CSV table of C-alpha atoms and ligand atoms in Angstrom, one decimal:
chain,number,residue,atom,x,y,z
P,1,THR,CA,81.0,117.1,66.9
P,2,LEU,CA,80.5,113.4,67.9
P,3,ASP,CA,83.8,113.1,69.7
P,4,SER,CA,85.9,110.1,68.9
P,5,PHE,CA,84.7,106.5,69.2
P,6,PRO,CA,86.6,103.4,70.5
P,7,GLU,CA,89.3,102.0,68.2
P,8,ASN,CA,88.0,99.3,65.9
P,9,PHE,CA,84.5,100.6,66.2
P,10,LEU,CA,82.5,98.9,63.5
P,11,TRP,CA,81.1,101.8,61.4
P,12,GLY,CA,78.6,99.8,59.4
P,13,SER,CA,75.5,99.6,57.3
P,14,ALA,CA,72.9,96.9,56.9
P,15,SER,CA,70.5,95.2,54.4
P,16,ALA,CA,68.4,92.0,54.0
P,17,ALA,CA,68.3,89.6,51.0
P,18,TYR,CA,64.7,90.0,50.1
P,19,GLN,CA,64.8,93.7,50.3
P,20,ILE,CA,67.8,94.2,47.9
P,21,GLU,CA,68.7,91.2,45.9
P,22,GLY,CA,66.0,90.6,43.3
P,23,GLY,CA,66.9,87.6,41.1
P,24,TRP,CA,64.1,85.9,42.9
P,25,ASP,CA,64.4,82.7,40.8
P,26,GLN,CA,67.9,83.1,39.5
P,27,ASP,CA,70.5,80.4,39.7
P,28,ALA,CA,68.1,77.8,41.1
P,29,LYS,CA,66.9,79.8,44.0
P,30,GLY,CA,63.7,78.4,45.5
P,31,PRO,CA,60.7,80.5,46.4
P,32,SER,CA,60.4,82.0,49.9
P,33,VAL,CA,57.3,82.8,51.9
P,34,TRP,CA,57.8,86.5,51.0
P,35,ASP,CA,57.9,85.7,47.3
P,36,SER,CA,54.3,84.5,47.5
P,37,PHE,CA,53.0,86.7,50.3
P,38,THR,CA,53.7,89.9,48.4
P,39,LYS,CA,51.7,88.6,45.4
P,40,ILE,CA,48.5,88.4,47.5
P,41,PRO,CA,46.5,91.5,46.5
P,42,GLY,CA,46.4,94.2,49.2
P,43,LYS,CA,49.2,92.9,51.4
P,44,THR,CA,51.8,95.5,50.5
P,45,PHE,CA,51.7,99.2,49.4
P,46,LYS,CA,50.7,99.2,45.7
P,47,GLY,CA,51.4,95.5,45.6
P,48,THR,CA,55.2,95.9,45.6
P,49,ASN,CA,57.4,92.9,45.8
P,50,GLY,CA,61.1,92.0,45.8
P,51,ASP,CA,61.2,90.1,42.4
P,52,VAL,CA,63.7,92.7,41.2
P,53,ALA,CA,64.1,94.8,44.3
P,54,VAL,CA,67.3,96.9,43.6
P,55,ASP,CA,68.8,94.0,41.7
P,56,HIS,CA,71.8,93.8,44.1
P,57,TYR,CA,72.2,90.2,43.0
P,58,ASN,CA,73.4,91.4,39.6
P,59,HIS,CA,75.0,94.7,40.9
P,60,PHE,CA,76.8,93.5,44.0
P,61,LYS,CA,80.3,94.5,42.8
P,62,LEU,CA,79.2,98.0,42.1
P,63,ASP,CA,77.4,98.2,45.5
P,64,VAL,CA,80.5,96.9,47.3
P,65,ALA,CA,82.7,99.3,45.4
P,66,LEU,CA,80.5,102.2,46.7
P,67,MET,CA,80.9,100.8,50.2
P,68,GLY,CA,84.6,100.8,49.7
P,69,GLU,CA,84.6,104.4,48.4
P,70,MET,CA,82.7,105.4,51.5
P,71,GLY,CA,85.2,103.6,53.8
P,72,LEU,CA,82.6,101.5,55.4
P,73,LYS,CA,84.1,99.2,58.1
P,74,ALA,CA,81.3,96.6,58.3
P,75,TYR,CA,78.4,95.5,56.2
P,76,ARG,CA,75.6,93.4,57.6
P,77,PHE,CA,73.7,91.4,55.0
P,78,SER,CA,71.4,88.4,55.1
P,79,ILE,CA,71.6,85.1,53.3
P,80,ALA,CA,68.5,83.8,51.5
P,81,TRP,CA,68.0,80.3,52.9
P,82,SER,CA,66.3,79.2,49.7
P,83,ARG,CA,69.3,80.2,47.6
P,84,ILE,CA,71.4,77.7,49.7
P,85,TYR,CA,68.6,75.1,50.0
P,86,PRO,CA,65.9,75.8,47.4
P,87,GLU,CA,63.6,73.4,49.3
P,88,GLY,CA,64.8,74.4,52.7
P,89,ARG,CA,66.8,71.2,53.2
P,90,GLY,CA,68.2,68.4,51.1
P,91,GLU,CA,70.8,69.2,48.5
P,92,ILE,CA,73.0,72.3,48.7
P,93,ASN,CA,72.7,74.6,45.7
P,94,GLU,CA,76.3,75.5,44.9
P,95,GLN,CA,75.2,78.5,42.8
P,96,GLY,CA,73.8,80.1,45.9
P,97,ILE,CA,77.0,79.4,47.9
P,98,ALA,CA,79.0,80.9,45.0
P,99,PHE,CA,77.0,84.1,45.1
P,100,TYR,CA,77.7,84.7,48.8
P,101,ASN,CA,81.3,83.6,48.5
P,102,ASN,CA,81.8,86.2,45.8
P,103,LEU,CA,80.1,88.9,47.9
P,104,ILE,CA,82.2,88.0,51.0
P,105,ASN,CA,85.4,88.0,49.0
P,106,GLU,CA,84.5,91.3,47.4
P,107,LEU,CA,83.9,92.9,50.8
P,108,ILE,CA,87.1,91.6,52.2
P,109,LYS,CA,89.0,93.0,49.2
P,110,HIS,CA,87.6,96.4,50.2
P,111,ASN,CA,88.6,95.9,53.9
P,112,ILE,CA,84.9,95.7,54.9
P,113,THR,CA,84.1,93.3,57.8
P,114,PRO,CA,81.2,91.0,56.6
P,115,ILE,CA,78.4,90.5,59.2
P,116,ILE,CA,76.1,87.7,58.2
P,117,THR,CA,72.4,87.5,59.2
P,118,VAL,CA,71.4,83.9,58.9
P,119,TYR,CA,67.7,84.6,58.8
P,120,HIS,CA,66.0,87.8,57.8
P,121,TRP,CA,62.4,86.5,57.4
P,122,ASP,CA,62.6,84.8,53.9
P,123,LEU,CA,61.7,81.2,55.0
P,124,PRO,CA,61.8,78.7,52.1
P,125,GLU,CA,58.3,78.3,51.0
P,126,ALA,CA,58.7,74.5,50.8
P,127,LEU,CA,59.1,74.3,54.6
P,128,GLN,CA,56.0,76.4,55.2
P,129,LYS,CA,54.0,74.1,52.9
P,130,GLU,CA,55.4,70.9,54.2
P,131,TYR,CA,55.0,71.3,57.9
P,132,GLY,CA,53.9,74.9,58.7
P,133,GLY,CA,57.3,76.5,59.1
P,134,TRP,CA,57.9,78.0,62.6
P,135,GLU,CA,54.9,76.1,64.0
P,136,SER,CA,56.6,72.8,63.7
P,137,ARG,CA,59.5,71.4,65.7
P,138,ASN,CA,60.9,70.0,62.5
P,139,ILE,CA,62.3,73.4,61.7
P,140,ILE,CA,64.7,73.2,64.6
P,141,GLU,CA,66.7,70.5,62.8
P,142,ASP,CA,66.4,72.1,59.4
P,143,PHE,CA,67.4,75.5,60.6
P,144,ASN,CA,70.4,74.1,62.4
P,145,ASN,CA,71.5,72.1,59.4
P,146,TYR,CA,71.2,75.3,57.2
P,147,CYS,CA,73.2,77.3,59.8
P,148,MET,CA,75.9,74.6,60.0
P,149,THR,CA,76.3,74.7,56.2
P,150,LEU,CA,76.8,78.5,56.4
P,151,TYR,CA,79.3,78.2,59.3
P,152,GLU,CA,81.2,75.5,57.4
P,153,ARG,CA,81.3,77.4,54.1
P,154,PHE,CA,81.8,81.0,55.3
P,155,GLY,CA,83.1,80.7,58.8
P,156,ASP,CA,86.8,80.8,57.7
P,157,ARG,CA,86.3,84.4,56.6
P,158,VAL,CA,83.2,85.6,58.5
P,159,LYS,CA,83.5,86.0,62.3
P,160,ASP,CA,80.5,88.1,63.1
P,161,TRP,CA,77.1,86.4,62.9
P,162,ILE,CA,73.5,87.2,63.6
P,163,THR,CA,71.0,84.3,64.0
P,164,LEU,CA,67.4,85.5,63.8
P,165,ASN,CA,66.5,89.1,62.7
P,166,GLU,CA,63.8,90.5,64.9
P,167,GLN,CA,62.1,87.4,66.1
P,168,ASN,CA,59.7,89.6,68.0
P,169,ILE,CA,58.6,91.2,64.7
P,170,PHE,CA,58.4,88.3,62.4
P,171,ILE,CA,56.5,86.3,65.1
P,172,SER,CA,54.1,89.0,66.2
P,173,HIS,CA,53.4,90.2,62.6
P,174,GLY,CA,53.2,86.7,61.3
P,175,TYR,CA,51.0,85.1,63.9
P,176,LEU,CA,49.1,87.9,65.7
P,177,GLU,CA,48.6,90.8,63.4
P,178,GLY,CA,48.7,88.7,60.3
P,179,SER,CA,50.5,91.4,58.3
P,180,HIS,CA,53.5,89.2,57.5
P,181,PRO,CA,53.6,85.7,56.3
P,182,PRO,CA,52.0,83.3,57.1
P,183,GLY,CA,49.3,85.8,57.9
P,184,VAL,CA,47.9,84.1,61.0
P,185,GLN,CA,46.0,85.9,63.7
P,186,ASP,CA,46.0,83.7,66.7
P,187,LYS,CA,47.7,84.4,70.1
P,188,LYS,CA,48.2,80.8,71.1
P,189,ARG,CA,49.8,79.9,67.9
P,190,MET,CA,52.0,82.9,68.1
P,191,TYR,CA,53.4,82.0,71.5
P,192,GLN,CA,53.9,78.4,70.4
P,193,ALA,CA,55.8,79.4,67.1
P,194,ASN,CA,57.8,81.8,69.2
P,195,HIS,CA,58.9,79.1,71.6
P,196,ILE,CA,60.0,76.9,68.6
P,197,ALA,CA,61.9,79.9,67.2
P,198,ASN,CA,63.7,80.2,70.6
P,199,LEU,CA,64.7,76.6,70.4
P,200,ALA,CA,66.0,76.9,66.9
P,201,ASN,CA,68.0,80.0,67.8
P,202,ALA,CA,69.5,78.4,70.8
P,203,LYS,CA,70.5,75.3,68.9
P,204,ALA,CA,72.1,77.3,66.1
P,205,ILE,CA,74.1,79.2,68.6
P,206,LYS,CA,75.2,76.0,70.3
P,207,SER,CA,76.4,74.6,67.0
P,208,PHE,CA,78.3,77.7,66.1
P,209,LYS,CA,81.3,77.2,68.4
P,210,SER,CA,82.5,74.0,66.9
P,211,TYR,CA,82.6,75.6,63.5
P,212,VAL,CA,83.8,79.1,64.1
P,213,SER,CA,85.6,79.0,67.4
P,214,ASP,CA,87.0,82.4,67.0
P,215,GLY,CA,83.7,84.0,66.0
P,216,LYS,CA,80.8,85.8,67.8
P,217,ILE,CA,77.1,85.2,67.4
P,218,GLY,CA,73.9,86.6,68.7
P,219,PRO,CA,70.3,87.5,67.6
P,220,SER,CA,69.2,90.9,66.4
P,221,PHE,CA,66.3,92.1,68.4
P,222,ALA,CA,63.9,95.0,67.7
P,223,TYR,CA,64.4,96.8,71.0
P,224,GLY,CA,62.1,99.7,72.0
P,225,PRO,CA,62.4,100.7,75.7
P,226,ALA,CA,59.0,101.1,77.4
P,227,TYR,CA,58.3,104.5,79.0
P,228,PRO,CA,55.5,105.3,81.5
P,229,TYR,CA,53.0,107.6,79.7
P,230,SER,CA,52.8,109.7,82.9
P,231,SER,CA,54.2,109.6,86.4
P,232,HIS,CA,50.9,108.1,87.7
P,233,PRO,CA,51.9,104.9,89.5
P,234,GLU,CA,49.4,103.0,87.2
P,235,SER,CA,51.2,104.3,84.2
P,236,VAL,CA,54.6,103.3,85.7
P,237,LEU,CA,53.3,99.8,86.4
P,238,ALA,CA,51.9,99.6,82.8
P,239,ALA,CA,55.3,100.5,81.4
P,240,GLU,CA,56.9,97.8,83.5
P,241,ASN,CA,54.4,95.3,82.2
P,242,ALA,CA,55.1,96.4,78.7
P,243,GLU,CA,58.8,96.1,79.2
P,244,GLU,CA,58.3,92.6,80.3
P,245,PHE,CA,56.1,91.6,77.4
P,246,VAL,CA,57.6,93.6,74.7
P,247,ASN,CA,61.3,93.1,75.6
P,248,HIS,CA,62.1,90.7,78.4
P,249,TRP,CA,59.9,88.0,77.0
P,250,TRP,CA,62.5,87.6,74.2
P,251,MET,CA,65.7,88.9,75.6
P,252,ASP,CA,65.5,86.9,78.9
P,253,ILE,CA,65.2,83.7,76.9
P,254,TYR,CA,68.2,84.7,74.8
P,255,CYS,CA,70.4,85.7,77.7
P,256,PHE,CA,69.1,83.8,80.8
P,257,GLY,CA,67.4,80.9,79.1
P,258,LYS,CA,64.2,81.7,81.1
P,259,TYR,CA,60.8,83.3,80.4
P,260,PRO,CA,60.1,86.2,82.7
P,261,GLU,CA,57.8,85.0,85.5
P,262,ALA,CA,55.0,87.5,85.7
P,263,ALA,CA,54.4,87.3,81.9
P,264,TRP,CA,54.5,83.6,82.0
P,265,ARG,CA,51.9,83.5,84.8
P,266,TYR,CA,49.7,85.9,82.8
P,267,LEU,CA,49.8,83.6,79.8
P,268,GLU,CA,49.4,80.4,81.7
P,269,GLU,CA,46.2,81.7,83.4
P,270,ARG,CA,44.7,82.3,80.0
P,271,GLY,CA,45.9,79.1,78.4
P,272,LEU,CA,48.3,80.9,76.1
P,273,ALA,CA,51.6,79.7,77.4
P,274,PRO,CA,53.7,77.6,75.0
P,275,GLU,CA,54.1,73.9,75.4
P,276,ILE,CA,57.5,73.1,77.0
P,277,LYS,CA,58.8,69.6,76.3
P,278,GLU,CA,61.6,67.7,78.1
P,279,GLY,CA,65.0,69.1,77.2
P,280,ASP,CA,63.7,72.5,76.0
P,281,MET,CA,64.8,74.5,79.0
P,282,GLU,CA,68.2,72.9,79.0
P,283,LEU,CA,68.7,73.7,75.3
P,284,LEU,CA,67.6,77.3,75.9
P,285,ALA,CA,70.1,77.6,78.8
P,286,GLU,CA,72.9,76.3,76.6
P,287,GLY,CA,72.5,78.5,73.5
P,288,LYS,CA,73.6,81.9,74.9
P,289,PRO,CA,74.7,84.7,72.6
P,290,ASP,CA,78.1,86.4,72.7
P,291,PHE,CA,76.6,89.8,72.2
P,292,MET,CA,73.1,91.4,71.7
P,293,GLY,CA,72.3,92.8,68.3
P,294,ILE,CA,69.7,95.4,68.5
P,295,ASN,CA,67.7,97.2,65.8
P,296,TYR,CA,66.6,100.5,67.3
P,297,TYR,CA,63.9,102.7,65.7
P,298,GLN,CA,61.6,103.9,68.5
P,299,THR,CA,60.5,103.8,72.1
P,300,GLY,CA,56.9,103.3,73.4
P,301,ALA,CA,54.9,105.2,76.0
P,302,TYR,CA,52.5,103.0,77.9
P,303,GLU,CA,49.4,103.6,79.9
P,304,LYS,CA,47.2,101.3,81.9
P,305,ASN,CA,44.7,99.3,79.9
P,306,ALA,CA,41.9,98.2,82.2
P,307,ASP,CA,39.2,97.8,79.6
P,308,GLY,CA,40.3,97.2,76.2
P,309,VAL,CA,42.7,96.9,73.3
P,310,LEU,CA,44.0,93.5,72.6
P,311,LYS,CA,45.4,93.9,69.2
P,312,GLY,CA,48.6,95.1,67.6
P,313,ALA,CA,48.8,98.5,66.0
P,314,LYS,CA,47.7,99.1,62.4
P,315,GLU,CA,50.6,100.2,60.4
P,316,ASN,CA,50.6,103.3,58.2
P,317,HIS,CA,51.7,102.2,54.8
P,318,ASP,CA,51.3,105.2,52.6
P,319,GLY,CA,53.5,107.8,54.4
P,320,LYS,CA,50.7,110.1,55.4
P,321,LYS,CA,51.1,111.1,59.0
P,322,GLY,CA,48.4,110.7,61.6
P,323,ASN,CA,47.3,107.1,61.5
P,324,PHE,CA,48.7,106.1,64.9
P,325,THR,CA,46.6,103.4,66.6
P,326,GLU,CA,46.8,102.2,70.2
P,327,SER,CA,48.0,98.7,70.8
P,328,GLY,CA,48.4,96.6,73.9
P,329,VAL,CA,47.4,93.7,76.1
P,330,LYS,CA,44.1,93.8,77.9
P,331,GLY,CA,44.4,94.5,81.6
P,332,LEU,CA,48.1,95.3,81.4
P,333,TYR,CA,49.1,98.2,79.1
P,334,LYS,CA,48.4,100.1,75.9
P,335,ARG,CA,50.7,102.1,73.8
P,336,LYS,CA,50.0,105.8,73.5
P,337,ARG,CA,51.4,108.5,71.2
P,338,ASN,CA,54.4,110.1,73.0
P,339,THR,CA,53.7,113.8,72.6
P,340,TYR,CA,57.3,114.8,73.5
P,341,VAL,CA,58.9,113.4,70.4
P,342,ASP,CA,58.5,114.1,66.7
P,343,THR,CA,57.5,111.4,64.2
P,344,THR,CA,58.5,110.3,60.7
P,345,ASN,CA,56.0,110.3,57.8
P,346,TRP,CA,55.2,106.7,58.7
P,347,ASP,CA,54.3,107.7,62.3
P,348,TRP,CA,57.5,106.2,63.8
P,349,GLU,CA,58.6,108.2,66.8
P,350,ILE,CA,62.0,109.8,66.6
P,351,ASP,CA,63.7,109.5,69.9
P,352,PRO,CA,67.6,109.5,69.9
P,353,MET,CA,67.9,109.6,73.7
P,354,GLY,CA,65.8,106.4,73.8
P,355,LEU,CA,68.8,104.7,72.2
P,356,ARG,CA,71.0,105.6,75.1
P,357,ILE,CA,68.3,104.4,77.5
P,358,ALA,CA,68.1,101.2,75.5
P,359,LEU,CA,71.8,100.6,75.6
P,360,ARG,CA,72.0,101.2,79.3
P,361,ARG,CA,69.1,99.0,80.1
P,362,ILE,CA,70.5,96.1,78.1
P,363,THR,CA,73.9,96.5,79.7
P,364,SER,CA,72.6,96.6,83.3
P,365,ARG,CA,70.2,93.7,82.8
P,366,TYR,CA,72.3,91.4,80.6
P,367,GLY,CA,75.8,92.6,80.9
P,368,LEU,CA,76.6,91.7,77.2
P,369,PRO,CA,78.3,93.8,74.6
P,370,VAL,CA,75.9,95.3,72.1
P,371,LEU,CA,76.0,95.7,68.3
P,372,ILE,CA,73.5,98.1,66.8
P,373,THR,CA,72.5,96.1,63.8
P,374,GLU,CA,69.9,98.7,62.5
P,375,ASN,CA,69.0,102.3,63.0
P,376,GLY,CA,67.9,104.8,60.4
P,377,LEU,CA,65.3,107.1,58.9
P,378,GLY,CA,62.7,106.1,56.3
P,379,ALA,CA,61.9,109.2,54.3
P,380,PHE,CA,60.7,110.5,51.0
P,381,ASP,CA,63.8,111.6,49.1
P,382,GLU,CA,63.7,114.0,46.2
P,383,LEU,CA,66.0,113.5,43.2
P,384,GLU,CA,66.9,117.0,42.3
P,385,LYS,CA,68.5,118.5,39.2
P,386,GLY,CA,72.0,117.3,38.5
P,387,ASP,CA,71.3,114.0,40.3
P,388,SER,CA,71.6,115.4,43.8
P,389,ILE,CA,69.7,114.4,47.0
P,390,ASN,CA,70.0,116.7,49.9
P,391,ASP,CA,68.9,114.5,52.8
P,392,ASP,CA,69.9,116.8,55.6
P,393,TYR,CA,67.1,115.2,57.7
P,394,ARG,CA,68.8,111.8,57.5
P,395,ILE,CA,72.1,113.3,58.5
P,396,ALA,CA,70.4,115.0,61.5
P,397,TYR,CA,68.7,111.7,62.4
P,398,ILE,CA,71.9,109.6,62.3
P,399,GLU,CA,74.0,112.2,64.0
P,400,SER,CA,71.7,112.6,66.9
P,401,HIS,CA,71.5,108.9,67.4
P,402,LEU,CA,75.3,108.6,67.2
P,403,ARG,CA,75.7,111.3,69.8
P,404,GLN,CA,73.6,109.2,72.2
P,405,CYS,CA,75.8,106.1,71.3
P,406,ARG,CA,78.8,108.2,72.3
P,407,GLU,CA,77.1,109.1,75.6
P,408,ALA,CA,76.2,105.5,76.3
P,409,ILE,CA,79.8,104.4,75.8
P,410,THR,CA,80.8,107.0,78.4
P,411,ASP,CA,78.1,105.5,80.6
P,412,GLY,CA,79.9,102.2,80.4
P,413,VAL,CA,78.1,100.4,77.5
P,414,GLU,CA,80.4,98.1,75.5
P,415,LEU,CA,79.2,99.1,72.1
P,416,LEU,CA,80.8,97.1,69.3
P,417,GLY,CA,79.5,99.0,66.3
P,418,TYR,CA,76.7,100.8,64.6
P,419,CYS,CA,75.0,99.7,61.4
P,420,THR,CA,72.7,102.2,59.7
P,421,TRP,CA,69.6,100.9,58.0
P,422,SER,CA,70.5,100.9,55.1
P,423,PHE,CA,73.3,101.3,52.6
P,424,THR,CA,71.3,101.5,49.4
P,425,ASP,CA,67.7,102.3,49.2
P,426,LEU,CA,65.7,99.1,49.2
P,427,LEU,CA,62.2,97.6,49.4
P,428,SER,CA,60.4,98.3,52.6
P,429,TRP,CA,58.5,95.1,53.4
P,430,LEU,CA,55.1,96.6,53.4
P,431,ASN,CA,55.7,100.2,52.3
P,432,GLY,CA,57.2,99.9,48.9
P,433,TYR,CA,60.1,101.7,47.4
P,434,GLN,CA,59.0,105.2,48.3
P,435,LYS,CA,60.2,104.8,51.9
P,436,ARG,CA,63.9,105.3,51.5
P,437,TYR,CA,66.6,104.6,54.0
P,438,GLY,CA,69.9,104.5,52.0
P,439,PHE,CA,73.0,106.6,51.6
P,440,ILE,CA,72.7,105.6,47.9
P,441,TYR,CA,69.5,106.5,46.0
P,442,ILE,CA,68.2,103.9,43.7
P,443,ASN,CA,66.4,105.2,40.7
P,444,ARG,CA,63.2,103.2,40.8
P,445,ASP,CA,59.7,103.4,42.4
P,446,GLU,CA,56.7,101.2,43.0
P,447,ASP,CA,55.5,101.7,39.4
P,448,SER,CA,58.6,101.3,37.5
P,449,GLU,CA,62.1,99.8,37.8
P,450,LYS,CA,63.5,102.7,35.7
P,451,ASP,CA,67.2,102.3,35.3
P,452,LEU,CA,68.1,101.3,38.8
P,453,ARG,CA,70.9,103.9,38.7
P,454,ARG,CA,72.9,104.4,41.9
P,455,ILE,CA,73.2,108.0,43.1
P,456,LYS,CA,75.1,109.1,46.2
P,457,LYS,CA,73.1,111.2,48.6
P,458,LYS,CA,74.5,114.0,50.7
P,459,SER,CA,74.4,111.7,53.6
P,460,PHE,CA,76.9,109.4,51.8
P,461,TYR,CA,79.6,112.0,52.0
P,462,TRP,CA,78.7,112.9,55.5
P,463,TYR,CA,79.0,109.3,56.8
P,464,LYS,CA,82.2,108.9,54.9
P,465,SER,CA,83.7,111.7,56.8
P,466,VAL,CA,82.4,110.5,60.2
P,467,ILE,CA,84.1,107.1,59.5
P,468,GLU,CA,87.3,108.7,58.3
P,469,ASN,CA,87.5,110.7,61.6
P,470,ASN,CA,86.2,107.9,63.8
P,471,GLY,CA,83.4,110.1,64.9
P,472,GLU,CA,85.2,113.4,65.2
P,473,ASN,CA,83.9,115.8,62.6
V,501,BGP,C1,63.2,96.3,60.6
V,501,BGP,C2,63.6,95.3,59.6
V,501,BGP,C3,64.2,95.7,58.4
V,501,BGP,C4,63.6,97.0,57.8
V,501,BGP,C5,63.4,98.0,58.9
V,501,BGP,C6,62.6,99.2,58.4
V,501,BGP,O1,62.1,95.9,61.3
V,501,BGP,O2,64.5,94.4,60.3
V,501,BGP,O3,64.2,94.7,57.5
V,501,BGP,O4,62.6,96.8,57.0
V,501,BGP,O5,62.7,97.5,60.0
V,501,BGP,O6,61.2,98.9,58.4
V,501,BGP,P1,60.3,99.4,57.3
V,501,BGP,O7,60.8,98.8,56.0
V,501,BGP,O8,58.9,98.8,57.7
V,501,BGP,O9,60.3,100.8,57.3
């Protein structure tokens, strides 16, 4: 059993607009960078895109009714910026506002707490074209304006807000690995775009209080604690360096308004440090979050890296195990396969205890409450006779992670809630529709939309009972 959880614990589930909505040009929505990126041949598994996705835009009432039936306490979803401002700024598209108003009202009707993610990667394409998106300081104002519109229109009913989803991922994949839009591979540009994203994040947090004074806001960070690959002191040092670059580089800015010193020095010596202008550090110090949202999938084991690898890891997109590639920073660390833990079909390490370690590290370094905004298992599910899906592996995955959450609470972590990734199956950015995460199976694959029928998996009933019993089962 999981033992009971604190009262008012947010038993939740999460999604993102591009991955579920579809209706890519419906009701005057403008295109986003993902609408065009996924159309470039070879970028995604079998060329899949979110034009239709699981058509949540036209099925949201049904989806929310299923959440209600499950007894979900919270639902984290993102708003597509280009539904609100088709061109990124300018005139508000009231049809976009109406869609999210209806969704929010529907959630509240079912006693589900809405959690809004303001930005889950689908930048309006107009802003990318006009001034290069996150590489221009113009975005700070436009992002703030977009956020203020959302606070103003939805803040009366929505009190829990996420600013940027996984800044570390959209920046490193977008500007170093080139696997996400805008497909750039340039370290210097990456650190510069990242600094601008930090400023935009801080400014949007700063604006929040005057609109939603009784609300809470914070970013969602993809947090993977760094482990030493062995107990050799070189390995331990490598892990500390990795922790600094992989986690503190972002989290320290969010929570302390400062870049970690050793990492800053390393970049400065190589001419890679971002340009800081007057007023930047003051703004960063002012825009502090109320809590940390974390998306937890895996940890990383690190070894010294005297000689080599500079690049990010190559991802495995087809679900065939065994493609792990080392990644790292020259002279500091490289990531190795941790042989003590199992992996998913996509080579992601499965490490439930790492979640407890993550929660404890965040608590002792930053002292903030934590909301787990994503955790879940991507797997191949099989639709069996009589429309049943026996996803015991997913139940085992979530249960083992929840057990570690429970332990972390006992350790003193203030854990606000836990959102699984995801409620329904959805589009995996680069891995198509075969990599499923949901409690609800959606009848479609890469090759065909089929009938988009919604089918409850075994895990649906399991999570329902976990919620009903507040963790005791
Ligand atoms: C996180 C993203 C989610 C989701 C998840 C699973 O990084 O915030 O949007 O996609 O990872 O990733 P994937 O789809 O690659 O399996």
